[in-house]
mmCIF file with all atom_site columns, C-alpha atoms in Angstrom:
data_model
loop_
_atom_site.group_PDB
_atom_site.id
_atom_site.type_symbol
_atom_site.label_atom_id
_atom_site.label_alt_id
_atom_site.label_comp_id
_atom_site.label_asym_id
_atom_site.label_entity_id
_atom_site.label_seq_id
_atom_site.pdbx_PDB_ins_code
_atom_site.Cartn_x
_atom_site.Cartn_y
_atom_site.Cartn_z
_atom_site.occupancy
_atom_site.B_iso_or_equiv
_atom_site.pdbx_formal_charge
_atom_site.auth_seq_id
_atom_site.auth_comp_id
_atom_site.auth_asym_id
_atom_site.auth_atom_id
_atom_site.pdbx_PDB_model_num
ATOM 1   C CA . MET Y 1 1   ? -25.148 11.843  42.820  1.00 55.00 ? 397 MET Y CA 1
ATOM 2   C CA . LEU Y 1 2   ? -21.534 13.051  42.865  1.00 52.00 ? 398 LEU Y CA 1
ATOM 3   C CA . ALA Y 1 3   ? -20.290 9.519   42.076  1.00 54.00 ? 399 ALA Y CA 1
ATOM 4   C CA . CYS Y 1 4   ? -22.633 9.346   39.076  1.00 48.00 ? 400 CYS Y CA 1
ATOM 5   C CA . VAL Y 1 5   ? -21.364 12.690  37.724  1.00 48.00 ? 401 VAL Y CA 1
ATOM 6   C CA . GLN Y 1 6   ? -17.753 11.588  38.203  1.00 53.00 ? 402 GLN Y CA 1
ATOM 7   C CA . ALA Y 1 7   ? -18.430 8.333   36.362  1.00 52.00 ? 403 ALA Y CA 1
ATOM 8   C CA . LEU Y 1 8   ? -20.013 10.218  33.448  1.00 49.00 ? 404 LEU Y CA 1
ATOM 9   C CA . ALA Y 1 9   ? -17.069 12.626  33.356  1.00 53.00 ? 405 ALA Y CA 1
ATOM 10  C CA . ALA Y 1 10  ? -14.641 9.697   33.230  1.00 54.00 ? 406 ALA Y CA 1
ATOM 11  C CA . ARG Y 1 11  ? -16.580 8.140   30.339  1.00 51.00 ? 407 ARG Y CA 1
ATOM 12  C CA . ARG Y 1 12  ? -16.584 11.442  28.498  1.00 51.00 ? 408 ARG Y CA 1
ATOM 13  C CA . ARG Y 1 13  ? -12.807 11.743  28.893  1.00 49.00 ? 409 ARG Y CA 1
ATOM 14  C CA . ASN Y 1 14  ? -12.409 8.236   27.490  1.00 49.00 ? 410 ASN Y CA 1
ATOM 15  C CA . TRP Y 1 15  ? -14.651 9.191   24.590  1.00 46.00 ? 411 TRP Y CA 1
ATOM 16  C CA . HIS Y 1 16  ? -12.542 12.210  23.668  1.00 48.00 ? 412 HIS Y CA 1
ATOM 17  C CA . ASP Y 1 17  ? -9.170  10.672  24.500  1.00 49.00 ? 413 ASP Y CA 1
ATOM 18  C CA . GLY Y 1 18  ? -9.692  7.942   21.976  1.00 50.00 ? 414 GLY Y CA 1
ATOM 19  C CA . GLY Y 1 19  ? -11.421 5.393   24.184  1.00 49.00 ? 415 GLY Y CA 1
ATOM 20  C CA . PHE Y 1 20  ? -14.177 4.942   21.623  1.00 45.00 ? 416 PHE Y CA 1
ATOM 21  C CA . PHE Y 1 21  ? -12.493 6.315   18.528  1.00 45.00 ? 417 PHE Y CA 1
ATOM 22  C CA . LYS Y 1 22  ? -9.011  5.031   19.119  1.00 45.00 ? 418 LYS Y CA 1
ATOM 23  C CA . GLN Y 1 23  ? -7.569  4.097   15.753  1.00 43.00 ? 419 GLN Y CA 1
ATOM 24  C CA . LYS Y 1 24  ? -6.667  0.468   15.671  1.00 46.00 ? 420 LYS Y CA 1
ATOM 25  C CA . GLU Y 1 25  ? -3.874  -0.908  13.550  1.00 49.00 ? 421 GLU Y CA 1
ATOM 26  C CA . TRP Y 1 26  ? -5.391  -2.335  10.426  1.00 54.00 ? 422 TRP Y CA 1
ATOM 27  C CA . VAL Y 1 27  ? -3.851  -5.690  9.748   1.00 60.00 ? 423 VAL Y CA 1
ATOM 28  C CA . MET Y 1 28  ? -3.612  -7.099  6.264   1.00 78.00 ? 424 MET Y CA 1
ATOM 29  C CA . ALA Y 1 29  ? -3.146  -10.780 5.632   1.00 91.00 ? 425 ALA Y CA 1
ATOM 30  C CA . ASP Y 1 30  ? 0.033   -11.887 3.904   1.00 94.00 ? 426 ASP Y CA 1
ATOM 31  C CA . ILE Y 1 31  ? 0.140   -15.299 2.265   1.00 95.00 ? 427 ILE Y CA 1
ATOM 32  C CA . ASN Y 1 32  ? 3.427   -16.820 1.127   1.00 97.00 ? 428 ASN Y CA 1
ATOM 33  C CA . ILE Y 1 33  ? 3.499   -20.224 -0.551  1.00 97.00 ? 429 ILE Y CA 1
ATOM 34  C CA . VAL Y 1 34  ? 6.445   -22.048 -2.087  1.00 97.00 ? 430 VAL Y CA 1
ATOM 35  C CA . GLN Y 1 35  ? 5.757   -25.027 -4.338  1.00 97.00 ? 431 GLN Y CA 1
ATOM 36  C CA . ALA Y 1 36  ? 8.558   -27.234 -5.662  1.00 96.00 ? 432 ALA Y CA 1
ATOM 37  C CA . HIS Y 1 37  ? 8.294   -28.477 -9.237  1.00 96.00 ? 433 HIS Y CA 1
ATOM 38  C CA . GLN Y 1 38  ? 10.247  -30.311 -11.919 1.00 96.00 ? 434 GLN Y CA 1
ATOM 39  C CA . LEU Y 1 39  ? 8.607   -28.615 -14.905 1.00 96.00 ? 435 LEU Y CA 1
ATOM 40  C CA . ALA Y 1 40  ? 10.301  -27.164 -17.944 1.00 95.00 ? 436 ALA Y CA 1
ATOM 41  C CA . PRO Y 1 41  ? 10.151  -23.343 -18.080 1.00 94.00 ? 437 PRO Y CA 1
ATOM 42  C CA . GLU Y 1 42  ? 7.297   -23.303 -20.624 1.00 95.00 ? 438 GLU Y CA 1
ATOM 43  C CA . GLN Y 1 43  ? 5.279   -25.808 -18.576 1.00 96.00 ? 439 GLN Y CA 1
ATOM 44  C CA . ALA Y 1 44  ? 5.925   -23.855 -15.352 1.00 95.00 ? 440 ALA Y CA 1
ATOM 45  C CA . ARG Y 1 45  ? 4.755   -20.657 -17.034 1.00 96.00 ? 441 ARG Y CA 1
ATOM 46  C CA . ALA Y 1 46  ? 1.550   -22.367 -18.202 1.00 96.00 ? 442 ALA Y CA 1
ATOM 47  C CA . ALA Y 1 47  ? 0.984   -23.777 -14.705 1.00 95.00 ? 443 ALA Y CA 1
ATOM 48  C CA . ALA Y 1 48  ? 1.511   -20.345 -13.149 1.00 95.00 ? 444 ALA Y CA 1
ATOM 49  C CA . GLN Y 1 49  ? -1.011  -18.875 -15.575 1.00 94.00 ? 445 GLN Y CA 1
ATOM 50  C CA . GLN Y 1 50  ? -3.566  -21.545 -14.552 1.00 93.00 ? 446 GLN Y CA 1
ATOM 51  C CA . VAL Y 1 51  ? -3.121  -20.708 -10.862 1.00 92.00 ? 447 VAL Y CA 1
ATOM 52  C CA . VAL Y 1 52  ? -3.486  -16.978 -11.384 1.00 92.00 ? 448 VAL Y CA 1
ATOM 53  C CA . ASP Y 1 53  ? -6.372  -17.403 -13.839 1.00 92.00 ? 449 ASP Y CA 1
ATOM 54  C CA . LYS Y 1 54  ? -8.298  -19.167 -11.055 1.00 88.00 ? 450 LYS Y CA 1
ATOM 55  C CA . LEU Y 1 55  ? -7.508  -16.326 -8.637  1.00 86.00 ? 451 LEU Y CA 1
ATOM 56  C CA . ALA Y 1 56  ? -8.426  -13.756 -11.288 1.00 90.00 ? 452 ALA Y CA 1
ATOM 57  C CA . GLU Y 1 57  ? -11.775 -15.451 -11.807 1.00 89.00 ? 453 GLU Y CA 1
ATOM 58  C CA . GLN Y 1 58  ? -12.590 -15.424 -8.096  1.00 85.00 ? 454 GLN Y CA 1
ATOM 59  C CA . PHE Y 1 59  ? -11.321 -11.912 -7.278  1.00 85.00 ? 455 PHE Y CA 1
ATOM 60  C CA . GLU Y 1 60  ? -11.651 -10.130 -10.650 1.00 91.00 ? 456 GLU Y CA 1
ATOM 61  C CA . LEU Y 1 61  ? -7.903  -9.487  -10.789 1.00 91.00 ? 457 LEU Y CA 1
ATOM 62  C CA . SER Y 1 62  ? -5.897  -7.904  -13.552 1.00 93.00 ? 458 SER Y CA 1
ATOM 63  C CA . CYS Y 1 63  ? -2.719  -9.838  -14.410 1.00 94.00 ? 459 CYS Y CA 1
ATOM 64  C CA . ARG Y 1 64  ? 0.517   -9.111  -16.235 1.00 95.00 ? 460 ARG Y CA 1
ATOM 65  C CA . TRP Y 1 65  ? 3.805   -10.890 -16.816 1.00 96.00 ? 461 TRP Y CA 1
ATOM 66  C CA . GLU Y 1 66  ? 7.075   -9.098  -16.035 1.00 96.00 ? 462 GLU Y CA 1
ATOM 67  C CA . GLY Y 1 67  ? 9.853   -11.514 -16.913 1.00 95.00 ? 463 GLY Y CA 1
ATOM 68  C CA . ASP Y 1 68  ? 9.397   -14.603 -14.709 1.00 95.00 ? 464 ASP Y CA 1
ATOM 69  C CA . GLU Y 1 69  ? 6.915   -12.865 -12.405 1.00 97.00 ? 465 GLU Y CA 1
ATOM 70  C CA . LEU Y 1 70  ? 3.167   -12.898 -12.916 1.00 95.00 ? 466 LEU Y CA 1
ATOM 71  C CA . HIS Y 1 71  ? 1.744   -9.869  -11.087 1.00 96.00 ? 467 HIS Y CA 1
ATOM 72  C CA . PHE Y 1 72  ? -1.925  -9.616  -10.176 1.00 93.00 ? 468 PHE Y CA 1
ATOM 73  C CA . ASP Y 1 73  ? -3.954  -6.972  -8.370  1.00 93.00 ? 469 ASP Y CA 1
ATOM 74  C CA . ARG Y 1 74  ? -7.193  -5.181  -7.669  1.00 92.00 ? 470 ARG Y CA 1
ATOM 75  C CA . THR Y 1 75  ? -8.410  -3.071  -4.802  1.00 92.00 ? 471 THR Y CA 1
ATOM 76  C CA . GLY Y 1 76  ? -7.785  -5.075  -1.627  1.00 90.00 ? 472 GLY Y CA 1
ATOM 77  C CA . VAL Y 1 77  ? -5.714  -7.822  -3.273  1.00 92.00 ? 473 VAL Y CA 1
ATOM 78  C CA . ASN Y 1 78  ? -2.232  -7.768  -4.782  1.00 92.00 ? 474 ASN Y CA 1
ATOM 79  C CA . GLY Y 1 79  ? 0.568   -10.177 -5.286  1.00 94.00 ? 475 GLY Y CA 1
ATOM 80  C CA . LYS Y 1 80  ? 2.841   -12.038 -7.619  1.00 96.00 ? 476 LYS Y CA 1
ATOM 81  C CA . LEU Y 1 81  ? 3.771   -15.555 -8.601  1.00 97.00 ? 477 LEU Y CA 1
ATOM 82  C CA . THR Y 1 82  ? 7.506   -15.878 -9.209  1.00 97.00 ? 478 THR Y CA 1
ATOM 83  C CA . LEU Y 1 83  ? 8.966   -18.753 -11.197 1.00 97.00 ? 479 LEU Y CA 1
ATOM 84  C CA . ALA Y 1 84  ? 12.409  -20.189 -10.461 1.00 95.00 ? 480 ALA Y CA 1
ATOM 85  C CA . PRO Y 1 85  ? 13.989  -23.277 -12.046 1.00 93.00 ? 481 PRO Y CA 1
ATOM 86  C CA . ASN Y 1 86  ? 12.646  -25.701 -9.410  1.00 95.00 ? 482 ASN Y CA 1
ATOM 87  C CA . GLU Y 1 87  ? 10.052  -23.728 -7.480  1.00 96.00 ? 483 GLU Y CA 1
ATOM 88  C CA . ALA Y 1 88  ? 7.093   -21.400 -7.789  1.00 97.00 ? 484 ALA Y CA 1
ATOM 89  C CA . ARG Y 1 89  ? 6.539   -18.796 -5.093  1.00 97.00 ? 485 ARG Y CA 1
ATOM 90  C CA . VAL Y 1 90  ? 3.319   -16.878 -4.456  1.00 96.00 ? 486 VAL Y CA 1
ATOM 91  C CA . GLN Y 1 91  ? 3.296   -13.716 -2.387  1.00 96.00 ? 487 GLN Y CA 1
ATOM 92  C CA . LEU Y 1 92  ? -0.204  -12.403 -1.816  1.00 94.00 ? 488 LEU Y CA 1
ATOM 93  C CA . THR Y 1 93  ? -1.457  -9.519  0.312   1.00 94.00 ? 489 THR Y CA 1
ATOM 94  C CA . LEU Y 1 94  ? -5.142  -9.344  1.202   1.00 93.00 ? 490 LEU Y CA 1
ATOM 95  C CA . GLY Y 1 95  ? -6.647  -6.102  2.434   1.00 91.00 ? 491 GLY Y CA 1
ATOM 96  C CA . LEU Y 1 96  ? -9.073  -5.727  5.319   1.00 88.00 ? 492 LEU Y CA 1
ATOM 97  C CA . PHE Y 1 97  ? -12.150 -7.183  3.654   1.00 87.00 ? 493 PHE Y CA 1
ATOM 98  C CA . TYR Y 1 98  ? -10.453 -10.138 1.970   1.00 87.00 ? 494 TYR Y CA 1
ATOM 99  C CA . GLY Y 1 99  ? -8.141  -10.687 4.946   1.00 87.00 ? 495 GLY Y CA 1
ATOM 100 C CA . ALA Y 1 100 ? -11.077 -12.249 6.769   1.00 87.00 ? 496 ALA Y CA 1
ATOM 101 C CA . PHE Y 1 101 ? -10.927 -15.094 4.227   1.00 88.00 ? 497 PHE Y CA 1
ATOM 102 C CA . ALA Y 1 102 ? -7.143  -15.554 4.318   1.00 91.00 ? 498 ALA Y CA 1
ATOM 103 C CA . GLY Y 1 103 ? -7.272  -19.105 5.691   1.00 92.00 ? 499 GLY Y CA 1
ATOM 104 C CA . VAL Y 1 104 ? -9.631  -20.316 2.983   1.00 91.00 ? 500 VAL Y CA 1
ATOM 105 C CA . VAL Y 1 105 ? -7.753  -18.487 0.222   1.00 91.00 ? 501 VAL Y CA 1
ATOM 106 C CA . GLU Y 1 106 ? -4.420  -19.907 1.383   1.00 94.00 ? 502 GLU Y CA 1
ATOM 107 C CA . ALA Y 1 107 ? -5.737  -23.478 1.586   1.00 95.00 ? 503 ALA Y CA 1
ATOM 108 C CA . LYS Y 1 108 ? -7.281  -23.328 -1.900  1.00 92.00 ? 504 LYS Y CA 1
ATOM 109 C CA . LEU Y 1 109 ? -4.196  -21.696 -3.363  1.00 93.00 ? 505 LEU Y CA 1
ATOM 110 C CA . LYS Y 1 110 ? -1.887  -24.336 -1.855  1.00 96.00 ? 506 LYS Y CA 1
ATOM 111 C CA . ASP Y 1 111 ? -4.106  -27.096 -3.214  1.00 95.00 ? 507 ASP Y CA 1
ATOM 112 C CA . LYS Y 1 112 ? -4.276  -25.571 -6.698  1.00 94.00 ? 508 LYS Y CA 1
ATOM 113 C CA . MET Y 1 113 ? -0.502  -25.020 -6.817  1.00 95.00 ? 509 MET Y CA 1
ATOM 114 C CA . ALA Y 1 114 ? 0.203   -28.588 -5.654  1.00 96.00 ? 510 ALA Y CA 1
ATOM 115 C CA . ARG Y 1 115 ? -2.083  -30.007 -8.363  1.00 95.00 ? 511 ARG Y CA 1
ATOM 116 C CA . VAL Y 1 116 ? -0.918  -27.775 -11.204 1.00 94.00 ? 512 VAL Y CA 1
ATOM 117 C CA . PHE Y 1 117 ? 2.820   -27.854 -10.524 1.00 94.00 ? 513 PHE Y CA 1
ATOM 118 C CA . ALA Y 1 118 ? 2.871   -31.620 -9.898  1.00 88.00 ? 514 ALA Y CA 1
ATOM 119 C CA . ALA Y 1 119 ? 2.149   -32.370 -13.568 1.00 66.00 ? 515 ALA Y CA 1
#
């Protein structure tokens, strides 16, 4: 009987000391993709818009241009596509919910960028 009471007391301590409610670090998924291209600035800008339009359609994102950066965001998703003379770079952060799909999102984004910026 004493052993049973001691075991329950130990469980209760774990319960209150964070054993059951211990806050875990919430990890967000970061996706970084660099795609080389040989497009003229106007063509690169149009290609970037195509990539982000596809993302916006899937995630209901709002988008805005700030110079050579196309920013996009919504709750749980934010990022930017930056244009340079010979490369396009996407930096995307997915929150907890969307982070579970990071592998699929990254693969589709890489494929779309390769197709659009190859033109």
